[in-house]
Amino acid sequence: MAAGPTFEPIASVTLSAAQSTVTFSGIPQTFTDLVIYSRILPTTNFGPNDFMRFNGDSGSNYSYTYMYGSGSGVGSGRGANQTFALIFGSSPSSNGYHSITHINNYSNTTTEKMIIAKSSDSENQINLFANLWRNTAAITSVTIYTPGDSYAAGSTFDLFGIAAA
Amino acid sequence: MATPARFLQSLGAIAASGGGDTSSFESIATYSVSSAQSSVEFTNIPQTFKDIQIRGIFKAAATDGGTPRFQLNGDTGTSYSYHELSGNGSSASAPSAGNLPYDAIYLGLGAQSTSYFTAFILDVADYATTSKNKVTRLISGVDKNGSGSVYFASGARYSTTAVTSIKFFLQGGANVAQYSHFALYGIKG
């Protein structure tokens, strides 16, 4: 049985001003899983989609499959050979949205990484994503970003580590 | 403790060893598959938590590995049912089934991929109660760079017996692949 806390906060960011990128770097390799909670407030002209990258990799090493419910219907889609993982896939309402991203077994160096993200905007859409990062490297940094726009001040990003026995 | 064909973790020994973890989310046991094996099972689950959660990555060791399943307490009777909401990259669907000898994880579409691990989080709420049938909740997904699927699923086992073991296996009979990883956690109430 693991000694000490099992679900442990690693880092937290609350934006004091709008910015388009948040990076958690130097992630300890002492946990089994990572969990990232994001509570996003959009800027006025916030465009669709919220992306994630690992270890600064901007190559076409990502892909995703997702499903969504919009209040008027459900659907599914995917993207192959992408330069990002997808954690929210719609233009958010003014109240923003939140997402929870699970990275199981992030520190192993033998498997490509599968990332599960669920996100929701109560006025807009809910999503579930499976993202593949085709790299066996341990994840040491996570970048959350929105292309061409910014997260508003007050947006929060929390990184947790889950230890195992 | 371990047998050639399957892994059995004596969790009673772990529970008896103390620990000192005072958090509400507590690691009970972890297993990493070092070589392909037919199943992974957590046994003698301590009855001292409110809920349990199993997190991990999972794939089959063979191309046509069949569909991932799980059973509680070694129950192979037609005691299970499920409902799911799933997306395959083209459309969403919501199938269900009942009177099954296993609960459905559906960690992948049909034959489990041998190249890509499915990530999953499985919750069993109120697992130790002896007055309610057991319900489970799953989120999982696998992407294969051009194919893949995501799942929300709810399962039930129609038995009020407390959950003392959970076994993961592949319905088609393939082995669980090397590097698959399962971690069991207890959530205190």
Short mmCIF file of N, CA and C in Angstrom, two decimals, chain A residues 1-7 32-35 62-67 74-81 102 104-105 108 110-112 114-116 118 128-132 134 162-165, chain B residues 14-15 18 21 23 25-30 55-57 85-92 116-117 119-121 137 139-152 179 181 183 185:
data_model
loop_
_atom_site.label_atom_id
_atom_site.label_comp_id
_atom_site.label_asym_id
_atom_site.label_seq_id
_atom_site.Cartn_x
_atom_site.Cartn_y
_atom_site.Cartn_z
N MET A 1 0.86 -1.18 0.00
CA MET A 1 0.00 0.00 0.00
C MET A 1 0.90 1.23 0.00
N ALA A 2 0.56 2.24 -0.85
CA ALA A 2 1.41 3.42 -0.95
C ALA A 2 1.42 4.17 0.37
N ALA A 3 2.59 4.66 0.72
CA ALA A 3 2.70 5.47 1.92
C ALA A 3 2.43 6.90 1.55
N GLY A 4 1.73 7.65 2.42
CA GLY A 4 1.48 9.05 2.11
C GLY A 4 0.30 9.22 1.19
N PRO A 5 0.06 10.47 0.78
CA PRO A 5 -1.09 10.79 -0.06
C PRO A 5 -1.05 10.02 -1.37
N THR A 6 -2.24 9.63 -1.83
CA THR A 6 -2.33 8.89 -3.08
C THR A 6 -2.79 9.77 -4.21
N PHE A 7 -3.70 10.68 -3.95
CA PHE A 7 -4.21 11.61 -4.95
C PHE A 7 -3.65 12.96 -4.54
N THR A 32 1.71 7.13 -10.76
CA THR A 32 1.28 6.19 -11.79
C THR A 32 0.46 6.90 -12.86
N ASP A 33 -0.48 7.72 -12.43
CA ASP A 33 -1.34 8.44 -13.36
C ASP A 33 -1.28 9.94 -13.07
N LEU A 34 -1.62 10.72 -14.07
CA LEU A 34 -1.83 12.15 -13.91
C LEU A 34 -3.30 12.46 -14.19
N VAL A 35 -3.80 13.47 -13.48
CA VAL A 35 -5.15 13.96 -13.74
C VAL A 35 -5.05 15.48 -13.80
N TYR A 62 -0.07 12.87 -32.90
CA TYR A 62 -1.28 12.75 -32.10
C TYR A 62 -2.45 12.33 -32.99
N SER A 63 -3.42 11.72 -32.34
CA SER A 63 -4.68 11.40 -33.01
C SER A 63 -5.75 11.27 -31.94
N TYR A 64 -7.01 11.32 -32.36
CA TYR A 64 -8.08 11.26 -31.36
C TYR A 64 -9.36 10.70 -31.95
N THR A 65 -10.15 10.15 -31.08
CA THR A 65 -11.51 9.71 -31.35
C THR A 65 -12.39 10.30 -30.26
N TYR A 66 -13.57 10.76 -30.63
CA TYR A 66 -14.40 11.41 -29.63
C TYR A 66 -15.88 11.16 -29.90
N MET A 67 -16.68 11.44 -28.89
CA MET A 67 -18.12 11.51 -29.06
C MET A 67 -18.62 12.72 -28.28
N VAL A 74 -26.38 13.57 -30.79
CA VAL A 74 -25.10 12.98 -30.41
C VAL A 74 -24.31 12.68 -31.68
N GLY A 75 -23.03 12.55 -31.54
CA GLY A 75 -22.21 12.25 -32.70
C GLY A 75 -20.83 11.80 -32.28
N SER A 76 -20.03 11.46 -33.26
CA SER A 76 -18.68 10.97 -33.02
C SER A 76 -17.80 11.39 -34.18
N GLY A 77 -16.54 11.54 -33.91
CA GLY A 77 -15.61 11.91 -34.95
C GLY A 77 -14.20 11.52 -34.57
N ARG A 78 -13.27 11.83 -35.41
CA ARG A 78 -11.87 11.53 -35.12
C ARG A 78 -10.96 12.43 -35.93
N GLY A 79 -9.69 12.41 -35.54
CA GLY A 79 -8.66 13.10 -36.29
C GLY A 79 -7.38 12.28 -36.24
N ALA A 80 -6.76 12.07 -37.36
CA ALA A 80 -5.53 11.28 -37.43
C ALA A 80 -4.35 12.19 -37.78
N ASN A 81 -3.18 11.77 -37.34
CA ASN A 81 -1.93 12.50 -37.66
C ASN A 81 -2.05 13.98 -37.36
N HIS A 102 -7.30 12.43 -18.01
CA HIS A 102 -6.61 11.34 -17.32
C HIS A 102 -5.49 10.82 -18.21
N ASN A 104 -3.17 7.84 -17.85
CA ASN A 104 -2.80 6.64 -17.09
C ASN A 104 -1.42 6.16 -17.51
N ASN A 105 -0.65 5.76 -16.54
CA ASN A 105 0.67 5.19 -16.81
C ASN A 105 1.57 6.15 -17.59
N ASN A 108 5.64 5.51 -17.81
CA ASN A 108 6.29 4.32 -18.36
C ASN A 108 6.96 4.67 -19.67
N THR A 110 7.59 2.28 -22.10
CA THR A 110 7.39 1.14 -22.99
C THR A 110 6.15 1.24 -23.86
N THR A 111 5.21 2.07 -23.48
CA THR A 111 3.95 2.13 -24.24
C THR A 111 3.71 3.52 -24.78
N GLU A 112 3.08 3.60 -25.93
CA GLU A 112 2.56 4.88 -26.40
C GLU A 112 1.44 5.30 -25.44
N MET A 114 -2.07 6.79 -24.06
CA MET A 114 -3.50 6.95 -24.35
C MET A 114 -4.08 7.87 -23.30
N ILE A 115 -4.71 8.93 -23.71
CA ILE A 115 -5.21 9.97 -22.81
C ILE A 115 -6.72 10.05 -22.96
N ILE A 116 -7.41 10.00 -21.84
CA ILE A 116 -8.86 10.12 -21.81
C ILE A 116 -9.23 11.50 -21.27
N LYS A 118 -12.63 14.12 -20.59
CA LYS A 118 -14.05 14.41 -20.65
C LYS A 118 -14.24 15.88 -20.33
N LEU A 128 -16.36 13.29 -24.81
CA LEU A 128 -15.42 12.30 -24.29
C LEU A 128 -14.41 12.02 -25.40
N PHE A 129 -13.13 12.15 -25.06
CA PHE A 129 -12.07 11.98 -26.05
C PHE A 129 -11.14 10.85 -25.63
N ALA A 130 -10.66 10.08 -26.61
CA ALA A 130 -9.51 9.21 -26.44
C ALA A 130 -8.43 9.77 -27.36
N ASN A 131 -7.33 10.16 -26.77
CA ASN A 131 -6.23 10.72 -27.53
C ASN A 131 -5.03 9.78 -27.47
N LEU A 132 -4.37 9.62 -28.58
CA LEU A 132 -3.15 8.82 -28.66
C LEU A 132 -1.97 9.73 -28.94
N ARG A 134 1.73 9.14 -30.00
CA ARG A 134 2.55 8.03 -30.49
C ARG A 134 4.01 8.26 -30.09
N ILE A 162 -1.54 10.55 -9.17
CA ILE A 162 -2.12 9.42 -8.44
C ILE A 162 -1.05 8.37 -8.27
N ALA A 163 -0.73 8.08 -7.04
CA ALA A 163 0.28 7.08 -6.74
C ALA A 163 -0.36 5.71 -6.66
N ALA A 164 0.44 4.70 -6.78
CA ALA A 164 -0.06 3.33 -6.68
C ALA A 164 0.83 2.53 -5.76
N ALA A 165 0.30 1.44 -5.30
CA ALA A 165 1.04 0.58 -4.38
C ALA A 165 2.29 -0.01 -5.05
N ILE B 14 -1.95 -7.11 2.56
CA ILE B 14 -1.68 -5.69 2.40
C ILE B 14 -2.48 -4.89 3.41
N ALA B 15 -3.74 -5.27 3.56
CA ALA B 15 -4.59 -4.53 4.50
C ALA B 15 -4.07 -4.68 5.92
N GLY B 18 -0.99 -2.44 7.64
CA GLY B 18 -1.10 -1.04 8.04
C GLY B 18 -0.90 -0.18 6.84
N ASP B 21 -1.31 5.63 5.19
CA ASP B 21 -1.89 6.59 4.26
C ASP B 21 -3.17 7.12 4.85
N SER B 23 -5.04 9.57 3.44
CA SER B 23 -5.86 10.24 2.45
C SER B 23 -7.15 9.47 2.27
N PHE B 25 -8.38 8.79 -0.79
CA PHE B 25 -8.22 8.02 -2.01
C PHE B 25 -6.95 7.21 -1.84
N GLU B 26 -7.10 5.93 -1.61
CA GLU B 26 -5.99 5.11 -1.14
C GLU B 26 -5.67 3.99 -2.11
N SER B 27 -4.42 3.81 -2.42
CA SER B 27 -3.99 2.71 -3.27
C SER B 27 -4.08 1.40 -2.49
N ILE B 28 -4.75 0.42 -3.10
CA ILE B 28 -4.89 -0.90 -2.48
C ILE B 28 -3.89 -1.87 -3.08
N ALA B 29 -3.85 -1.94 -4.40
CA ALA B 29 -2.94 -2.88 -5.07
C ALA B 29 -2.73 -2.45 -6.51
N THR B 30 -1.61 -2.87 -7.05
CA THR B 30 -1.25 -2.54 -8.43
C THR B 30 -0.66 -3.78 -9.08
N ARG B 55 -8.03 1.74 -12.28
CA ARG B 55 -7.51 2.57 -13.36
C ARG B 55 -6.43 1.79 -14.08
N GLY B 56 -6.30 2.02 -15.39
CA GLY B 56 -5.20 1.32 -16.03
C GLY B 56 -5.19 1.44 -17.53
N ILE B 57 -4.33 0.63 -18.12
CA ILE B 57 -4.23 0.47 -19.56
C ILE B 57 -4.23 -1.03 -19.86
N LEU B 85 -22.85 4.19 -23.89
CA LEU B 85 -22.88 5.25 -24.88
C LEU B 85 -21.50 5.26 -25.49
N SER B 86 -21.41 5.05 -26.79
CA SER B 86 -20.10 4.89 -27.40
C SER B 86 -20.02 5.62 -28.72
N GLY B 87 -18.81 5.97 -29.07
CA GLY B 87 -18.54 6.63 -30.33
C GLY B 87 -17.41 5.92 -31.04
N ASN B 88 -17.56 5.68 -32.32
CA ASN B 88 -16.55 4.95 -33.07
C ASN B 88 -15.81 5.82 -34.06
N GLY B 89 -15.96 7.10 -33.94
CA GLY B 89 -15.31 8.02 -34.85
C GLY B 89 -16.20 8.45 -36.01
N SER B 90 -17.28 7.70 -36.20
CA SER B 90 -18.23 8.05 -37.26
C SER B 90 -19.61 8.35 -36.69
N SER B 91 -20.01 7.59 -35.71
CA SER B 91 -21.35 7.76 -35.16
C SER B 91 -21.33 7.33 -33.70
N ALA B 92 -22.33 7.81 -32.99
CA ALA B 92 -22.52 7.42 -31.59
C ALA B 92 -23.65 6.40 -31.52
N TYR B 116 -2.25 -0.79 -29.59
CA TYR B 116 -2.59 0.38 -28.81
C TYR B 116 -3.32 -0.02 -27.53
N PHE B 117 -2.88 0.55 -26.45
CA PHE B 117 -3.49 0.27 -25.16
C PHE B 117 -4.76 1.10 -24.98
N ALA B 119 -7.12 2.95 -22.45
CA ALA B 119 -7.10 3.51 -21.10
C ALA B 119 -8.50 3.43 -20.52
N PHE B 120 -8.60 3.12 -19.24
CA PHE B 120 -9.92 2.98 -18.63
C PHE B 120 -9.90 3.41 -17.18
N ILE B 121 -11.09 3.80 -16.72
CA ILE B 121 -11.32 4.09 -15.31
C ILE B 121 -12.67 3.46 -14.96
N ARG B 137 -19.46 1.94 -13.18
CA ARG B 137 -19.40 2.99 -14.16
C ARG B 137 -18.02 2.98 -14.80
N ILE B 139 -15.44 4.77 -17.90
CA ILE B 139 -15.08 5.56 -19.07
C ILE B 139 -13.81 4.94 -19.62
N SER B 140 -13.75 4.85 -20.92
CA SER B 140 -12.59 4.23 -21.55
C SER B 140 -12.48 4.68 -22.98
N GLY B 141 -11.34 4.41 -23.56
CA GLY B 141 -11.17 4.76 -24.95
C GLY B 141 -9.86 4.28 -25.50
N VAL B 142 -9.85 4.09 -26.78
CA VAL B 142 -8.64 3.75 -27.50
C VAL B 142 -8.68 4.46 -28.84
N ASP B 143 -7.59 5.07 -29.20
CA ASP B 143 -7.46 5.66 -30.53
C ASP B 143 -6.29 4.98 -31.23
N LYS B 144 -6.46 4.72 -32.51
CA LYS B 144 -5.46 3.97 -33.26
C LYS B 144 -5.01 4.74 -34.50
N ASN B 145 -5.10 6.07 -34.42
CA ASN B 145 -4.66 6.93 -35.52
C ASN B 145 -5.38 6.57 -36.82
N GLY B 146 -6.65 6.70 -36.79
CA GLY B 146 -7.47 6.41 -37.95
C GLY B 146 -8.65 5.52 -37.62
N SER B 147 -8.64 4.97 -36.42
CA SER B 147 -9.78 4.21 -35.91
C SER B 147 -9.75 4.31 -34.40
N GLY B 148 -10.75 3.70 -33.78
CA GLY B 148 -10.78 3.77 -32.32
C GLY B 148 -12.19 3.97 -31.82
N SER B 149 -12.32 4.06 -30.53
CA SER B 149 -13.64 4.21 -29.93
C SER B 149 -13.52 4.77 -28.52
N VAL B 150 -14.60 5.37 -28.07
CA VAL B 150 -14.70 5.87 -26.70
C VAL B 150 -16.01 5.36 -26.11
N TYR B 151 -16.01 5.17 -24.78
CA TYR B 151 -17.16 4.56 -24.11
C TYR B 151 -17.48 5.24 -22.79
N PHE B 152 -18.76 5.42 -22.57
CA PHE B 152 -19.34 5.56 -21.26
C PHE B 152 -20.16 4.29 -21.05
N TYR B 179 2.77 -5.40 -20.33
CA TYR B 179 2.73 -3.95 -20.06
C TYR B 179 1.32 -3.44 -19.76
N HIS B 181 -1.61 -2.63 -17.38
CA HIS B 181 -1.39 -2.18 -16.01
C HIS B 181 -2.73 -1.92 -15.36
N ALA B 183 -4.53 -0.77 -11.56
CA ALA B 183 -4.32 -0.22 -10.22
C ALA B 183 -5.66 -0.08 -9.52
N TYR B 185 -7.91 1.17 -6.29
CA TYR B 185 -7.92 2.20 -5.26
C TYR B 185 -9.19 2.09 -4.43
#
